[in-house]
XYZ file of C-alpha atoms in Angstrom:
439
model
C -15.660 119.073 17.496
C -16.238 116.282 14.972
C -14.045 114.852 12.960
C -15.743 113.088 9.917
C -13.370 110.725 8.156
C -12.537 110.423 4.590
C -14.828 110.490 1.971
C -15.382 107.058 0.515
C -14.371 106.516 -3.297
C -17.105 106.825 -5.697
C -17.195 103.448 -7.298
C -17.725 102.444 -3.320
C -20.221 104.330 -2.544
C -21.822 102.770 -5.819
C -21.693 99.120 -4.670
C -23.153 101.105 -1.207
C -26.282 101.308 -2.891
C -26.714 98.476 -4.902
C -25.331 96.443 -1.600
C -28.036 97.968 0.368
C -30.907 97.524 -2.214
C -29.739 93.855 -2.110
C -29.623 93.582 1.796
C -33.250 94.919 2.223
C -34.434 92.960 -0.596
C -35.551 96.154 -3.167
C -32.829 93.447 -5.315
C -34.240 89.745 -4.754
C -32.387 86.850 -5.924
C -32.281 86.357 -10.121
C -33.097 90.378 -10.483
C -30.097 92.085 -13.175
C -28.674 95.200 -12.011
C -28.439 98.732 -13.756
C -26.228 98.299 -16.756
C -22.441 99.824 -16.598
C -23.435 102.822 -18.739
C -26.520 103.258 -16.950
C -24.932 102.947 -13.614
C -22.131 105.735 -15.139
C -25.174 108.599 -16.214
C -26.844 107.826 -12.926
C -23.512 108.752 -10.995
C -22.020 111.236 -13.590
C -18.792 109.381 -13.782
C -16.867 106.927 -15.976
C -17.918 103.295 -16.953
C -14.990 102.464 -16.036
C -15.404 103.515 -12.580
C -19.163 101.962 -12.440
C -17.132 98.560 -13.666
C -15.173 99.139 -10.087
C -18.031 99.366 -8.239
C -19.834 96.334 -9.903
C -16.552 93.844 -9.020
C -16.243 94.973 -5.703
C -20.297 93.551 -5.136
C -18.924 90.064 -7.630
C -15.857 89.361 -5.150
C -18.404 89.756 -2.162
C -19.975 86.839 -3.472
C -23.375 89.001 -3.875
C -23.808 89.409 -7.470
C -22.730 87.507 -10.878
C -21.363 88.335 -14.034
C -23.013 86.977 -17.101
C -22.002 88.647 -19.905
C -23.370 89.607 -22.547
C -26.584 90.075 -20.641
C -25.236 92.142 -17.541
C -24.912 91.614 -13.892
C -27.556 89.851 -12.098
C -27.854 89.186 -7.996
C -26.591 85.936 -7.190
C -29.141 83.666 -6.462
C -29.160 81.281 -3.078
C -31.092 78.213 -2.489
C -29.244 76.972 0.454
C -28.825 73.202 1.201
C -29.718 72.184 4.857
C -26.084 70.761 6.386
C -26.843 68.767 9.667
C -23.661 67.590 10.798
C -25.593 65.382 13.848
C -27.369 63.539 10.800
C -24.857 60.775 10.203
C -26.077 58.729 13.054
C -29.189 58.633 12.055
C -30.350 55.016 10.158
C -30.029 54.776 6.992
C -32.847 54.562 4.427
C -34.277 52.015 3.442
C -33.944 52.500 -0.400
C -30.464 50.981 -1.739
C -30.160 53.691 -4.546
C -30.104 56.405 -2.655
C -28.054 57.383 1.067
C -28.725 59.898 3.163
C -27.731 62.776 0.993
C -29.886 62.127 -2.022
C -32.972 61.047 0.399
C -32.610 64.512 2.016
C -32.541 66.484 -1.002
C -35.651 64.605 -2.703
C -37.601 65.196 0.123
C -37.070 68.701 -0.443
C -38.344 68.097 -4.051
C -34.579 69.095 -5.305
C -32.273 67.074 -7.616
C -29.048 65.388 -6.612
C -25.987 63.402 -7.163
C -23.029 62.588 -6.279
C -19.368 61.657 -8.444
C -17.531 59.244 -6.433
C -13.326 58.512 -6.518
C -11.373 56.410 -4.820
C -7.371 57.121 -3.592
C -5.057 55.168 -1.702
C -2.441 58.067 -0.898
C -0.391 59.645 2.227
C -2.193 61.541 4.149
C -1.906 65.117 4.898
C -0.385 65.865 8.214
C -4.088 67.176 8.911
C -5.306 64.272 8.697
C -2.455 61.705 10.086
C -3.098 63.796 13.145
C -6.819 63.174 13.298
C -6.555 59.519 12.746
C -2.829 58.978 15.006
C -0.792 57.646 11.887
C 2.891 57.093 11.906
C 4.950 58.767 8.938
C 4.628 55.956 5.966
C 1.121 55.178 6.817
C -1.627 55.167 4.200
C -4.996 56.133 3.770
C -8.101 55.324 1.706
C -10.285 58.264 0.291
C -13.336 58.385 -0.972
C -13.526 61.631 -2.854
C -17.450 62.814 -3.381
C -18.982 66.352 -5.037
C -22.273 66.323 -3.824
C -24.468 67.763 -6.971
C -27.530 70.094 -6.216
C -29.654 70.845 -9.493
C -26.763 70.089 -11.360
C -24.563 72.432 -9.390
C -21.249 71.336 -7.030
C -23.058 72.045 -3.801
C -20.004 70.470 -1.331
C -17.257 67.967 -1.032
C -17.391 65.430 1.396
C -13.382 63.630 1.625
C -13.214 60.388 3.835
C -9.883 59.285 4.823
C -9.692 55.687 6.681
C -6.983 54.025 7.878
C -5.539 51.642 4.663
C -4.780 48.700 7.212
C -8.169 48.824 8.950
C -10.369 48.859 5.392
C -8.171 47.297 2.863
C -10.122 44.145 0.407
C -13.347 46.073 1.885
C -16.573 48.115 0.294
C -14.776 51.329 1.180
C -12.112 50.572 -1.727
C -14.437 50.691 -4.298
C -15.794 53.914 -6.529
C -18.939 53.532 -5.945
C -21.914 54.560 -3.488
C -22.482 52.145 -0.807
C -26.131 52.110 -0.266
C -25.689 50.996 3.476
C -23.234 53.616 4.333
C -19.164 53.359 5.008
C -19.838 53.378 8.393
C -22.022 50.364 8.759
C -19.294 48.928 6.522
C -16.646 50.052 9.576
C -18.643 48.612 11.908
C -19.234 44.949 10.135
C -15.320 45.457 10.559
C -15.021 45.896 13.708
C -14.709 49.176 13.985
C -17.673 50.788 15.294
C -18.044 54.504 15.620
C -19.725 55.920 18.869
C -18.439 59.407 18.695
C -17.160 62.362 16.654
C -15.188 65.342 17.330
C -16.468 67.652 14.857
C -14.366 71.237 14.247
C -15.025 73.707 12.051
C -13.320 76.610 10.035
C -14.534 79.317 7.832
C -11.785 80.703 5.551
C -11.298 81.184 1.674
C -11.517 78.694 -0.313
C -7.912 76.937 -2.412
C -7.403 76.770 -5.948
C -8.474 73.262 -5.719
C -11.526 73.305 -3.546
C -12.219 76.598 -5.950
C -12.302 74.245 -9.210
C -13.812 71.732 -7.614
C -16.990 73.466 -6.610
C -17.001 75.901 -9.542
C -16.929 78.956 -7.143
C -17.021 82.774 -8.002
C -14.881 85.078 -6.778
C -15.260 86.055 -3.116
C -17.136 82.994 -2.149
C -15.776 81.806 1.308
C -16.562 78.275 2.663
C -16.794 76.453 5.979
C -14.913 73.110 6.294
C -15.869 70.545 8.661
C -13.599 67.861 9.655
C -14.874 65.300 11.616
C -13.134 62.423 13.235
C -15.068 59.399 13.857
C -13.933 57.149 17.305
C -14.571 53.478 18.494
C -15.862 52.736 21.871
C -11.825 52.183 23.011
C -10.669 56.006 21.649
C -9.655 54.845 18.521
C -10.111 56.934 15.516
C -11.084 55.005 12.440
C -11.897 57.746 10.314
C -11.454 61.195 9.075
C -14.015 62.911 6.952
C -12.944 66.959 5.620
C -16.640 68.484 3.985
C -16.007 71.667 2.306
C -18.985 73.864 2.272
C -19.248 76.903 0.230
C -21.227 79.619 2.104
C -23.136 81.053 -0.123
C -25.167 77.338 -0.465
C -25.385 75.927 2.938
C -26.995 76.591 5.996
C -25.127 74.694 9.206
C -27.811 73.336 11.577
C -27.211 71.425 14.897
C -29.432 70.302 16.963
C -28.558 69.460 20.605
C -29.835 68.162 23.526
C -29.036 67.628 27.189
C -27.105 64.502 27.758
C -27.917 61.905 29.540
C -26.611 59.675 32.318
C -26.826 56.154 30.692
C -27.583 54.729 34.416
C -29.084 56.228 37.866
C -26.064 58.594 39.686
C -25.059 56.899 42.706
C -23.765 58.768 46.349
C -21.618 57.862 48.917
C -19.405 58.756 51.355
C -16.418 59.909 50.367
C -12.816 58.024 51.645
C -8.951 59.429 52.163
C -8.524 58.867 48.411
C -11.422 60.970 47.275
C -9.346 64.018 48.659
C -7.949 65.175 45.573
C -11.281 64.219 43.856
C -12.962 66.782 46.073
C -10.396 69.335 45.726
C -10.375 69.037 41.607
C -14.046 69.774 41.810
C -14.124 72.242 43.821
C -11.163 73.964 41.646
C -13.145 73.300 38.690
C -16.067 75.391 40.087
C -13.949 78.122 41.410
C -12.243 78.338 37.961
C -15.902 78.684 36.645
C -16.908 81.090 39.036
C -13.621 82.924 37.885
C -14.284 83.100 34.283
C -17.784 84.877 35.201
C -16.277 87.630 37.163
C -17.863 85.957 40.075
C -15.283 86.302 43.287
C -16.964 83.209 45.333
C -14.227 80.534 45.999
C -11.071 82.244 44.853
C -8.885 80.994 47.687
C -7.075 77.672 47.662
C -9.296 75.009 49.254
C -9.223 74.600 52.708
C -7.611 70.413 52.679
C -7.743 70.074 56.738
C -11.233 71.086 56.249
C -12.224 68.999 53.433
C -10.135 65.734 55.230
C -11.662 65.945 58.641
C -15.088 66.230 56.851
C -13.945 62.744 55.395
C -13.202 61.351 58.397
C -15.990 62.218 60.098
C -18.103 60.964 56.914
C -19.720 63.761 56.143
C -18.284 64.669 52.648
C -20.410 62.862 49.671
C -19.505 62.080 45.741
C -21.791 61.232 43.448
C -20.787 59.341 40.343
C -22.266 59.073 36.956
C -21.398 56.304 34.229
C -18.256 55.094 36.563
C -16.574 59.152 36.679
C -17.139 61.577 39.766
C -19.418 64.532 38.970
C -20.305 66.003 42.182
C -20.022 66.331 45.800
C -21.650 67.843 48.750
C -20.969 67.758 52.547
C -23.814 67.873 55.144
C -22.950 67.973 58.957
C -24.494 69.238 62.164
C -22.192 72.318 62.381
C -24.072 75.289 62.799
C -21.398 77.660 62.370
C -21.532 80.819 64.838
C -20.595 83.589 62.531
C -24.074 82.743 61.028
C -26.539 81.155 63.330
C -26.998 82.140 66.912
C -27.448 79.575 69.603
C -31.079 79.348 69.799
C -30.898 78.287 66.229
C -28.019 76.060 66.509
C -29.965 74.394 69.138
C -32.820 73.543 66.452
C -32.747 70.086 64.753
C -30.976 70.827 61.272
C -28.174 69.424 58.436
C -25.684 72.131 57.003
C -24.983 71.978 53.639
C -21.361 73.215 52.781
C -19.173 72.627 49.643
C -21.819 71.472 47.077
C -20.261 71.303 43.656
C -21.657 70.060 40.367
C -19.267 69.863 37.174
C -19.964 72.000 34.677
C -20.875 69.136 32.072
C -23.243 67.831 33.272
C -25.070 71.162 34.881
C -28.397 70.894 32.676
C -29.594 67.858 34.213
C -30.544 69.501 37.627
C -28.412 67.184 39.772
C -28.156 69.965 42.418
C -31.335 69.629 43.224
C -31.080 65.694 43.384
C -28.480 65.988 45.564
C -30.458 68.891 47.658
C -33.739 66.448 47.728
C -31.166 63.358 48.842
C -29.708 65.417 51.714
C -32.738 66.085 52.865
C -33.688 62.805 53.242
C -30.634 62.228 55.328
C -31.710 64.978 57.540
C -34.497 63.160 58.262
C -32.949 59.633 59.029
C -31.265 61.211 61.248
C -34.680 62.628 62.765
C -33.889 66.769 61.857
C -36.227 68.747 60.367
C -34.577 71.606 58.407
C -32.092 71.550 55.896
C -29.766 74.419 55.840
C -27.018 76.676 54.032
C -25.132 80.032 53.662
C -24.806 81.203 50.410
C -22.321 83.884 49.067
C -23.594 87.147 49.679
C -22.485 88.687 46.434
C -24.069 85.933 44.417
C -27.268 86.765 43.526
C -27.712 84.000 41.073
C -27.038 81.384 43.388
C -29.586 82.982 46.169
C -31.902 82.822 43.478
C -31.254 78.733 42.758
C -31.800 77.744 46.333
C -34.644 80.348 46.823
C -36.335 78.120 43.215
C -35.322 74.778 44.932
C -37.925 75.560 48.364
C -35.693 77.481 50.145
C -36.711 80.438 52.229
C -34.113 83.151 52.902
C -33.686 83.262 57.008
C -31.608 86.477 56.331
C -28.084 87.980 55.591
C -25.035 88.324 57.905
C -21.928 90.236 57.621
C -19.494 88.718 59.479
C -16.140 90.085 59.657
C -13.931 88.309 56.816
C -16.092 86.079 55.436
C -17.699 86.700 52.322
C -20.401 84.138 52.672
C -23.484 84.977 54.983
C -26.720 84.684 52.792
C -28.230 82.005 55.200
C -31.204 80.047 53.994
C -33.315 77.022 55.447
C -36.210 74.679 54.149
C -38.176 72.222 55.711
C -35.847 68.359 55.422
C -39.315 66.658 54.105
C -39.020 69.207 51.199
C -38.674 67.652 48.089
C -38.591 69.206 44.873
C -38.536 65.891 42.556
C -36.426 67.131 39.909
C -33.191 65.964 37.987
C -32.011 61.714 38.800
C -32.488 59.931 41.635
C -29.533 59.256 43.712
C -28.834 55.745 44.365
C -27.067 55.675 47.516
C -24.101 53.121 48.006
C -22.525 51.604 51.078
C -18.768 52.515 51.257
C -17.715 49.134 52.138
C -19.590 48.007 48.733
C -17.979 50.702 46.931
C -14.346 50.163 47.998
């Protein structure tokens, strides 16, 4: 038998309606709403009551009072907030930065009140920018102005030591941007760590930006590093929600120079075995059960020795390794195949971060090639029988399933083969590098 719950108050199921009418647009921006007594005939109730209903709709941030007239729904002409826009050059008109370009190329009016602080800084922010108690900080203090309206505020908090007699210290807009101005310093930015909150808003941030009742806004605080790991600079944006719309745009990164391979040496072991972990922790996370046993370190060590375990660096740091060997192993293959001319691949792992660029296939294409210096012509692998997904990668990469074994404790057995002269072309090429070069 149903239960139904309890009956919702009246003046709730009033702002119900009007709520709805306002979701599915039969209210559009700048319409007024029924007036309190005509809300009160309509319901046969109180004014009072229809009063209830209206403030629950103004402390949701979807309606305003303006009295005398009435109530009216709350109109939104969001501003466009791209956090990733900073880096981008500056224009090339002094009176205006990015900000103001932005919003009069969207035919809208802006400006900006400017004030600078030298204070202490919050703990918030001597965290960000690794201050010691004592330590000062120059602000710049900006509302950003839409049509005459406090759209955001943008707070930038630099070190006092690092910008002191500079630009920075002075009220007023700098047309070539405060971080040109840190880098003519010596004090280049190359990266941010950008983190974001959405919670009410504070008395202050409230009378600063003029808000209504029940307007939440996002802050973004982003800290701005040098090329060492220094951070130089602070910046808290408070952005009311019902005027912004938060747009990234992101792309796959890039390696800044060709990947290189080679043969892995003793002190690669715990490189290895961190990768590996790293994918098994992975694996983990997706209720995947492939790789949930310590690695095997005899294994992975003789494999070394032998030369047969790989690592392929990017940009100076280890993102991958693979291990290719003439070991046909016998739970899998049967002797006629074993006899065949073929490379095993065992123990290929790619980090997570840098996933999107395809290097598994690189590395596939590159052992391959090997197979055939050494004068074999197939390429093979078993695969985890469970995981579907990753039957599916090698099947896209050229690979044609030979078929499936279930061998008694082992959990692989998906066993798969392609042709060594296969090459798929996809993702960096490997540049290989001699160990003796290397170490």
């Amino acid at each position: 038998m149903a239960v139904s719950g309890r009956a919702r108050a009246l003046y709730q199921r009033i702002a119900d309606k009007l709520r709805a009418q306002i979701t599915d647009g039969t209210l559009v921006p700048g319409d007024r709403l029924p007036t309190e007594a005509e809300i009160a005939s309509e319901w046969d109730t109180t004014r009072s009551t229809a009063v209830q209903g209206l403030k629950l709709l103004v402390n949701e941030g979807l309606i305003i009072s303006d009295r005398p007239r009435g109530y009216f729904v709350r109109s939104r002409r969001p501003m466009v907030y791209r956090p990733q826009g900073e880096f981008r050059k500056r224009p090339l008109s002094p009176e205006m930065d990015q900000f103001l370009t932005q919003m009069s190329e969207e035919g809208r009016e802006a400006g900006q009140h400017i004030e600078v602080q030298v204070e202490a800084p919050s703990r918030q922010v001597r965290e960000r920018l690794h201050l010691d108690e004592g330590e000062l900080v120059v602000v710049r203090r900006r509302v950003r102005f839409v049509d005459g309206v406090p759209y955001n505020t943008n707070d930038s908090h630099f070190p006092l030591a690092l910008v002191q007699n500079s630009e920075i210290m002075n009220p007023d807009d700098i047309a070539r941007g405060a971080n040109v101005v840190l880098s003519e310093l010596g004090y280049e930015q190359v990266r941010a760590l950008d983190e974001i909150q959405v919670r009410m808003p504070t008395p202050e941030e409230a009378d600063r930006l003029q808000l209504g009742p029940g307007t939440p806004v996002a802050v973004h605080l982003c800290t701005g590093f040098t090329k060492d790991g220094r951070p130089v600079r602070a910046v808290v944006n408070v952005l009311p929600g019902d005027r912004h719309v938060i747009t990234y745009e992101r792309s796959r990164p890039q390696f800044d120079a060709a990947p290189i391979i080679r043969q892995a040496v003793a002190t690669d072991l715990r490189t290895v075995i961190d990768l590996w972990e790293h994918a098994a922790s992975w694996l983990s996370e997706r209720g995947i059960d492939q790789w949930q046993y310590p690695p095997r370190e005899d294994r992975i060590k003789a494999n070394i020795a032998a030369g047969e375990c790989w690592i392929v660096e990017a940009d100076g740091a280890p993102v991958a390794t693979i291990t290719v060997d003439e070991h046909a192993d016998s739970d899998f293959w049967n002797p006629d195949e074993a006899a065949e001319p073929a490379l095993y691949v065992h123990r290929m792992v790619v980090r997570r971060d840098v996933s999107g660029l395809d290097l598994g296939s690189a590395m596939l294409d590159w052992a391959g090639q090997h197979a055939m210096s050494q004068g074999k012509q197939l390429l093979r692998l078993d695969a985890w029988r469970t995981n579907e997904g990753l039957q599916k990668y090698y099947t896209d990469r050229g690979f044609t399933h030979v078929r499936t074994v279930e061998a008694a404790d082992r959990s692989s057995g998906a066993l798969f083969q392609r042709p060594s002269s296969y090459s798929r072309r996809t993702g960096p090429q490997l540049a290989i590098v001699p160990t003796e070069s290397k170490h």
